[in-house]
Amino acid sequence: MTAFWTEADYDDHELVQLVHDRKSGLSAIIAVHSSHLGPGAGGTRFWHYAEPKDAMRDALRLSRGMSYKNAMAGLPMGGGKAVILADKDRTKTPEMLAAFGDAVERLGGQYVTAEDVGISEADMVAVSERTGFVSGLPVEGKDAAGGDPGPFTAMGIFHGIKAAVRHKLGKDSVKGVHVAIQGTGSVGGGVARLLAKDGAKLTLSDIHEDRAAALADELGGKSVAPDAVMSVACDVFSPNALGAILDDEGIGRLDAPIVAGGANNQLARAGHGEKLAARGILYAPDYVINAGGIISVAMEYLCKRHGEPCDINEVRKRLAQIPGRLDEIWQESDRSGVSPDVVADRMAQKLIGR
Ligand code: NAD
């Protein structure tokens, strides 16, 4: 029998907690990959998985991603993630959220949670009634950091896309640059709006096709069916839905010189970054470009812990450092011939002492 902790995705996780609450029906996994730089911080995903092992794989990969992301964002936080295993109807009750909050509380601060796919700000408020180890809560006033991380993530990706366009296409602006966006939810929708303001040409896609079409109408872009977006001939393909879309088949279909978007774990497995590089496609490592949300969430959490209001300018300053980090990775990749995902992993591993 293969021991669980020898499996590749386990990758020396410090803690993996299975949570089951019979009364509310909650089933969840809380994973903390590394606390080298601080408490394991990362959002909670609410998702229906075909098999429990898919949920475990997601939790482990997302949690490791958070270790790398927080380190590369220069935050004093480790990496963690939670997934709540939803039923087919995605039934979510106040009792389940309360039981989840209790589970986070029992870990005594080893894990700090926030929103991820399927979890709203209101859900986090419910969780916060049971634990203080939570962030991404509503904030009062426009000048305070915190709240829904989606817009901050979108802003960081927008900065990152501009950096990629500069690096690969030698253009200082995204005016007229064609970006195909997969997923028009909190992050993808925000990226689309910011790009539209700067005159980019947009092609949008979502499994909720009406959502993509409505946003395309509003922003003056086009919408395409979900299975068509990866083969759109464009300057930038921006994945902002779910992970593992960059597999052999997906990479083969791409007709864009740049991949830069917010979805976590875009590469289906190690080696796919090299495939992108071999096709001459510039890749923005996902956990570097999509760090905007965790920057806001972490600043909110740390300020709250110190009993201070958090200045949004501090978050903006840190968001503006994302392009510089990407440039550093791409320059090292150009110099060494090592693909950007591997360069980023090596930098992150050094920072978390692995
Ligand atoms: P969301 O639920 O608001 O939006 C996701 C959108 O993707 C939805 O509109 C959904 O219908 C669509 N979608 C799902 N599968 C699709 C497919 N196959 N093709 C096209 N569209 C599809 O979630 P979000 O907060 O915008 O997060 C999007 C991605 O960004 C996720 O991978 C998430 O982990 C990652 N991310 C989010 C944040 C954040 O702050 N919200 C931070 C970092 C990373």
Coordinates of C-alpha atoms and ligand atoms in Angstrom, one line a residue:
M1 CA 0.0 0.0 0.0
T2 CA 1.3 3.5 -0.9
A3 CA 1.5 5.7 2.2
F4 CA -0.6 8.8 1.7
W5 CA 2.4 11.0 2.6
T6 CA 4.6 9.6 -0.1
E7 CA 2.1 10.8 -2.8
A8 CA 3.4 13.6 -4.9
D9 CA 0.6 16.1 -4.0
Y10 CA 1.2 15.5 -0.3
D11 CA 4.6 17.3 -0.6
D12 CA 5.4 17.4 3.1
H13 CA 2.2 19.1 4.2
E14 CA 2.4 20.1 7.9
L15 CA -1.2 19.4 8.5
V16 CA -4.2 17.8 6.8
Q17 CA -7.4 17.9 8.7
L18 CA -10.5 15.9 7.6
V19 CA -13.6 17.5 9.0
H20 CA -17.0 15.8 9.2
D21 CA -19.9 17.2 11.1
R22 CA -22.7 14.7 11.2
K23 CA -25.4 17.1 12.3
S24 CA -24.9 19.7 9.6
G25 CA -23.6 17.3 6.9
L26 CA -20.4 19.3 6.5
S27 CA -17.5 17.4 4.9
A28 CA -14.3 19.5 4.5
I29 CA -10.6 19.2 4.2
I30 CA -8.3 21.8 5.8
A31 CA -4.7 21.6 4.6
V32 CA -1.7 23.6 5.8
H33 CA 1.4 23.1 3.6
S34 CA 3.9 25.4 5.3
S35 CA 3.9 27.7 8.4
H36 CA 7.5 28.7 7.8
L37 CA 6.6 32.4 7.2
G38 CA 3.5 32.5 9.4
P39 CA 0.0 30.9 9.8
G40 CA -1.3 28.9 6.9
A41 CA -3.4 31.4 5.0
G42 CA -5.7 30.7 2.0
G43 CA -9.4 30.7 1.1
T44 CA -12.1 28.1 1.3
R45 CA -13.5 26.5 -1.8
F46 CA -17.0 25.2 -1.9
W47 CA -17.3 22.7 -4.8
H48 CA -18.9 19.5 -5.9
Y49 CA -16.2 16.8 -6.6
A50 CA -16.9 13.6 -8.5
E51 CA -14.8 11.7 -5.9
P52 CA -13.5 12.6 -2.5
K53 CA -9.9 12.0 -3.7
D54 CA -10.4 14.8 -6.2
A55 CA -11.2 17.1 -3.3
M56 CA -8.1 16.0 -1.4
R57 CA -5.9 16.6 -4.5
D58 CA -7.4 20.0 -4.9
A59 CA -6.9 20.9 -1.3
L60 CA -3.3 19.8 -1.3
R61 CA -2.3 21.5 -4.6
L62 CA -4.1 24.7 -3.6
S63 CA -2.5 24.7 -0.2
R64 CA 1.0 24.3 -1.6
G65 CA 0.1 27.0 -4.1
M66 CA -0.7 29.3 -1.2
S67 CA 2.7 28.7 0.5
Y68 CA 4.4 29.7 -2.8
K69 CA 2.0 32.6 -3.4
N70 CA 2.3 34.1 0.1
A71 CA 6.0 33.8 0.0
M72 CA 6.4 35.4 -3.4
A73 CA 4.0 38.2 -2.4
G74 CA 6.4 39.0 0.5
L75 CA 3.7 38.3 3.1
P76 CA 4.4 37.0 6.6
M77 CA 2.0 34.1 6.1
G78 CA 2.3 30.4 5.4
G79 CA 0.2 28.4 3.0
G80 CA -3.1 26.7 3.6
K81 CA -6.4 26.0 2.0
A82 CA -9.8 24.4 2.8
V83 CA -12.3 22.7 0.6
I84 CA -15.9 22.0 1.5
L85 CA -17.2 19.0 -0.4
A86 CA -20.6 20.1 -1.7
D87 CA -23.3 17.8 -2.8
K88 CA -24.6 17.7 -6.4
D89 CA -27.1 20.5 -5.7
R90 CA -24.4 22.5 -3.9
T91 CA -26.5 22.7 -0.7
K92 CA -25.0 25.2 1.7
T93 CA -26.6 25.8 5.1
P94 CA -25.8 28.2 8.0
E95 CA -25.2 25.1 10.1
M96 CA -22.5 23.9 7.7
L97 CA -20.8 27.2 7.8
A98 CA -21.0 27.3 11.6
A99 CA -19.5 23.8 11.8
F100 CA -16.7 24.9 9.4
G101 CA -16.0 28.0 11.5
D102 CA -15.7 25.7 14.6
A103 CA -13.3 23.5 12.8
V104 CA -11.1 26.5 11.8
E105 CA -11.3 27.7 15.4
R106 CA -10.2 24.3 16.8
L107 CA -6.9 24.7 14.8
G108 CA -6.1 27.6 17.0
G109 CA -4.8 29.9 14.3
Q110 CA -2.7 27.4 12.4
Y111 CA -5.1 28.1 9.5
V112 CA -6.6 31.5 8.5
T113 CA -9.5 31.3 6.0
A114 CA -11.1 33.6 3.5
E115 CA -13.3 33.4 0.3
D116 CA -12.5 31.2 -2.7
V117 CA -14.7 29.8 -5.5
G118 CA -18.3 29.2 -4.2
I119 CA -17.8 31.1 -1.0
S120 CA -19.2 34.7 -0.7
E121 CA -18.4 37.5 1.6
A122 CA -21.7 36.8 3.5
D123 CA -20.5 33.2 4.0
M124 CA -17.3 34.5 5.5
V125 CA -19.3 36.7 7.9
A126 CA -21.2 33.6 9.0
V127 CA -17.9 31.7 9.5
S128 CA -16.5 34.7 11.5
E129 CA -19.3 34.3 14.0
R130 CA -17.5 31.1 15.2
T131 CA -13.8 32.0 14.7
G132 CA -11.5 35.0 14.6
F133 CA -9.1 33.2 12.2
V134 CA -10.9 34.6 9.2
S135 CA -10.4 37.4 6.7
G136 CA -12.1 38.8 3.6
L137 CA -14.8 40.4 5.8
P138 CA -16.8 43.5 4.7
V139 CA -15.1 46.7 5.4
E140 CA -16.5 50.2 6.0
G141 CA -15.3 53.0 3.9
K142 CA -13.5 53.0 0.5
D143 CA -10.1 53.6 2.0
A144 CA -9.9 50.5 4.2
A145 CA -8.2 47.4 2.9
G146 CA -10.1 44.1 3.1
G147 CA -13.4 42.7 2.0
D148 CA -14.0 40.6 -1.1
P149 CA -10.5 39.8 -2.4
G150 CA -11.8 39.4 -6.0
P151 CA -11.3 43.0 -7.1
F152 CA -7.8 43.1 -5.7
T153 CA -7.0 39.8 -7.5
A154 CA -8.3 41.3 -10.7
M155 CA -6.2 44.5 -10.2
G156 CA -3.0 42.4 -9.7
I157 CA -3.8 40.4 -12.8
F158 CA -4.4 43.5 -14.8
H159 CA -1.0 44.8 -13.8
G160 CA 0.5 41.4 -14.6
I161 CA -1.1 41.3 -18.1
K162 CA 0.3 44.7 -18.9
A163 CA 3.8 43.5 -17.7
A164 CA 3.5 40.4 -20.0
V165 CA 2.4 42.5 -22.9
R166 CA 5.4 44.7 -22.4
H167 CA 7.8 41.8 -22.0
K168 CA 6.6 39.7 -24.9
L169 CA 5.1 42.1 -27.3
G170 CA 7.1 45.2 -26.5
K171 CA 4.0 47.3 -26.0
D172 CA 3.5 49.8 -23.2
S173 CA -0.2 49.8 -23.3
V174 CA -3.0 47.2 -23.8
K175 CA -4.9 49.5 -26.2
G176 CA -6.0 47.3 -29.1
V177 CA -4.4 44.2 -27.5
H178 CA -6.8 41.2 -27.9
V179 CA -7.4 39.3 -24.6
A180 CA -9.5 36.1 -24.5
I181 CA -10.9 35.6 -20.9
Q182 CA -12.1 32.2 -19.7
G183 CA -14.4 32.7 -16.7
T184 CA -16.2 36.0 -16.1
G185 CA -16.9 35.7 -12.4
S186 CA -15.5 37.9 -9.6
V187 CA -11.9 37.8 -11.0
G188 CA -12.4 37.4 -14.7
G189 CA -15.2 39.9 -14.8
G190 CA -13.0 42.4 -12.9
V191 CA -10.0 41.8 -15.3
A192 CA -12.3 42.4 -18.3
R193 CA -13.6 45.7 -16.9
L194 CA -10.1 47.0 -16.2
L195 CA -8.8 45.9 -19.6
A196 CA -11.8 47.5 -21.4
K197 CA -11.1 50.8 -19.7
D198 CA -7.6 50.8 -21.2
G199 CA -8.9 50.0 -24.7
A200 CA -8.2 46.2 -24.9
K201 CA -10.2 44.1 -27.4
L202 CA -12.0 41.4 -25.4
T203 CA -13.4 37.9 -26.1
L204 CA -15.2 36.5 -23.1
S205 CA -16.4 33.1 -22.2
D206 CA -18.2 31.4 -19.2
I207 CA -20.1 28.2 -18.7
H208 CA -22.9 30.6 -17.8
E209 CA -23.0 31.8 -21.4
D210 CA -25.6 34.6 -20.7
R211 CA -23.2 36.1 -18.1
A212 CA -20.3 36.3 -20.6
A213 CA -22.6 37.6 -23.3
A214 CA -24.0 40.4 -21.0
L215 CA -20.6 41.5 -20.0
A216 CA -19.4 41.5 -23.6
D217 CA -22.3 43.6 -24.6
E218 CA -21.6 46.1 -21.7
L219 CA -17.9 46.3 -22.5
G220 CA -18.1 46.2 -26.3
G221 CA -16.4 42.8 -26.7
K222 CA -17.4 39.4 -28.1
S223 CA -18.4 36.3 -26.3
V224 CA -17.7 32.7 -27.4
A225 CA -18.8 29.2 -26.2
P226 CA -16.8 27.8 -23.3
D227 CA -15.2 25.1 -25.5
A228 CA -14.0 27.7 -28.0
V229 CA -12.2 30.2 -25.8
M230 CA -8.9 28.4 -25.6
S231 CA -8.4 28.3 -29.4
V232 CA -9.3 32.0 -30.0
A233 CA -6.5 33.7 -32.0
C234 CA -5.5 36.5 -29.6
D235 CA -2.6 38.2 -27.9
V236 CA -3.3 37.0 -24.4
F237 CA -5.3 34.0 -23.1
S238 CA -6.4 34.8 -19.6
P239 CA -7.7 31.8 -17.6
N240 CA -9.9 32.9 -14.7
A241 CA -12.1 29.9 -14.1
L242 CA -10.8 26.6 -12.8
G243 CA -7.4 24.9 -12.7
A244 CA -5.6 22.2 -14.7
I245 CA -6.7 23.6 -18.1
L246 CA -3.2 23.8 -19.4
D247 CA -2.7 20.1 -20.3
D248 CA -1.3 18.6 -23.5
E249 CA -4.6 19.1 -25.4
G250 CA -5.2 22.6 -24.0
I251 CA -1.7 23.9 -24.7
G252 CA -1.9 22.4 -28.2
R253 CA -5.1 24.4 -28.9
L254 CA -3.7 27.8 -27.7
D255 CA -3.3 30.5 -30.4
A256 CA -1.8 33.2 -28.1
P257 CA 1.7 34.3 -27.3
I258 CA 0.9 34.9 -23.7
V259 CA -1.0 33.1 -20.9
A260 CA -1.7 35.3 -18.0
G261 CA -4.7 34.9 -15.7
G262 CA -5.9 34.3 -12.2
A263 CA -7.1 30.7 -12.0
N264 CA -5.2 28.6 -9.4
N265 CA -3.1 25.6 -10.6
Q266 CA -3.5 26.3 -14.3
L267 CA -0.8 23.8 -15.3
A268 CA -2.2 20.3 -15.3
R269 CA 1.1 18.9 -14.1
A270 CA 4.8 19.7 -13.9
G271 CA 6.2 19.7 -17.4
H272 CA 3.4 21.7 -18.9
G273 CA 5.2 25.0 -18.2
E274 CA 8.0 23.7 -20.4
K275 CA 5.5 22.8 -23.1
L276 CA 4.2 26.3 -23.1
A277 CA 7.8 27.6 -23.3
A278 CA 8.6 25.2 -26.1
R279 CA 5.7 26.7 -28.1
G280 CA 7.1 30.2 -27.5
I281 CA 4.2 31.1 -25.2
L282 CA 5.1 33.4 -22.2
Y283 CA 3.5 32.1 -19.0
A284 CA 2.8 34.3 -16.0
P285 CA 3.0 31.8 -13.0
D286 CA -0.5 31.7 -11.6
Y287 CA 0.4 32.2 -7.9
V288 CA 2.5 35.2 -8.7
I289 CA 0.0 37.1 -10.9
N290 CA -3.0 36.2 -8.8
A291 CA -1.6 37.3 -5.4
G292 CA -3.7 40.5 -5.2
G293 CA -6.5 39.0 -3.2
I294 CA -4.3 37.4 -0.6
I295 CA -2.3 40.6 -0.3
S296 CA -5.6 42.4 0.7
V297 CA -6.8 39.5 2.9
A298 CA -3.5 39.2 4.7
M299 CA -3.2 42.9 5.3
E300 CA -6.7 43.0 6.6
Y301 CA -6.0 40.1 8.9
L302 CA -2.7 41.4 10.2
C303 CA -4.1 44.9 10.8
K304 CA -7.1 43.4 12.7
R305 CA -4.8 41.3 14.8
H306 CA -2.9 44.5 15.8
G307 CA -6.1 46.4 16.3
E308 CA -5.3 48.9 13.6
P309 CA -7.3 50.1 10.5
C310 CA -5.6 49.0 7.3
D311 CA -4.7 51.6 4.8
I312 CA -5.7 50.6 1.3
N313 CA -2.6 52.4 -0.1
E314 CA -0.4 49.8 1.6
V315 CA -2.3 47.1 -0.4
R316 CA -2.0 49.1 -3.6
K317 CA 1.7 49.5 -3.1
R318 CA 2.1 45.7 -2.7
L319 CA -0.1 45.1 -5.7
A320 CA 2.1 47.3 -7.8
Q321 CA 5.0 45.0 -7.0
I322 CA 3.5 42.1 -8.9
P323 CA 4.8 43.2 -12.4
G324 CA 8.3 43.6 -11.0
R325 CA 8.2 40.0 -9.6
L326 CA 7.0 38.7 -12.9
D327 CA 9.7 40.5 -14.8
E328 CA 12.3 39.0 -12.4
I329 CA 11.0 35.5 -13.2
W330 CA 10.9 36.1 -16.9
Q331 CA 14.3 37.6 -17.1
E332 CA 15.8 34.6 -15.1
S333 CA 13.9 32.3 -17.5
D334 CA 15.2 34.1 -20.6
R335 CA 18.7 33.9 -19.1
S336 CA 18.7 30.3 -17.9
G337 CA 16.3 28.6 -20.4
V338 CA 14.3 27.3 -17.4
S339 CA 10.6 27.7 -17.8
P340 CA 9.0 30.5 -15.8
D341 CA 6.9 28.2 -13.6
V342 CA 10.0 26.3 -12.5
V343 CA 11.9 29.6 -11.9
A344 CA 9.0 30.8 -9.7
D345 CA 8.8 27.5 -7.8
R346 CA 12.6 27.6 -7.1
M347 CA 12.3 31.2 -5.8
A348 CA 9.3 30.3 -3.6
Q349 CA 10.9 27.1 -2.2
K350 CA 14.0 29.1 -1.2
L351 CA 11.7 31.6 0.6
I352 CA 9.9 28.9 2.6
G353 CA 13.1 27.0 3.4
R354 CA 12.5 23.9 1.3
Ligands
NAD1 P1 -16.1 32.9 -9.4 O1 -16.9 31.7 -9.0 O2 -16.6 34.2 -9.1 O3 -16.0 32.8 -11.0 C1 -15.6 31.7 -11.8 C2 -16.3 31.8 -13.1 O4 -15.8 30.8 -13.9 C3 -17.8 31.5 -12.9 O5 -18.5 32.6 -13.6 C4 -18.0 30.2 -13.6 O6 -19.2 30.0 -14.2 C5 -16.9 30.2 -14.6 N1 -16.4 28.9 -15.1 C6 -16.3 27.7 -14.5 N2 -15.9 26.7 -15.3 C7 -15.7 27.3 -16.5 C8 -15.2 26.9 -17.8 N3 -14.9 25.6 -18.0 N4 -15.2 27.8 -18.8 C9 -15.6 29.0 -18.7 N5 -16.0 29.5 -17.5 C10 -16.1 28.7 -16.4 O7 -14.6 32.6 -9.0 P2 -13.4 33.7 -8.9 O8 -13.3 34.2 -7.5 O9 -13.6 34.7 -10.0 O10 -12.2 32.8 -9.1 C11 -11.8 32.4 -10.4 C12 -10.4 31.7 -10.4 O11 -9.4 32.5 -9.8 C13 -10.4 30.4 -9.5 O12 -9.5 29.5 -10.0 C14 -9.8 30.9 -8.2 O13 -9.2 29.9 -7.4 C15 -8.8 31.9 -8.6 N6 -8.5 32.9 -7.7 C16 -9.5 33.7 -7.1 C17 -9.1 34.7 -6.2 C18 -10.1 35.6 -5.6 O14 -9.7 36.6 -5.0 N7 -11.4 35.4 -5.8 C19 -7.8 34.9 -5.9 C20 -6.8 34.0 -6.5 C21 -7.2 33.1 -7.4

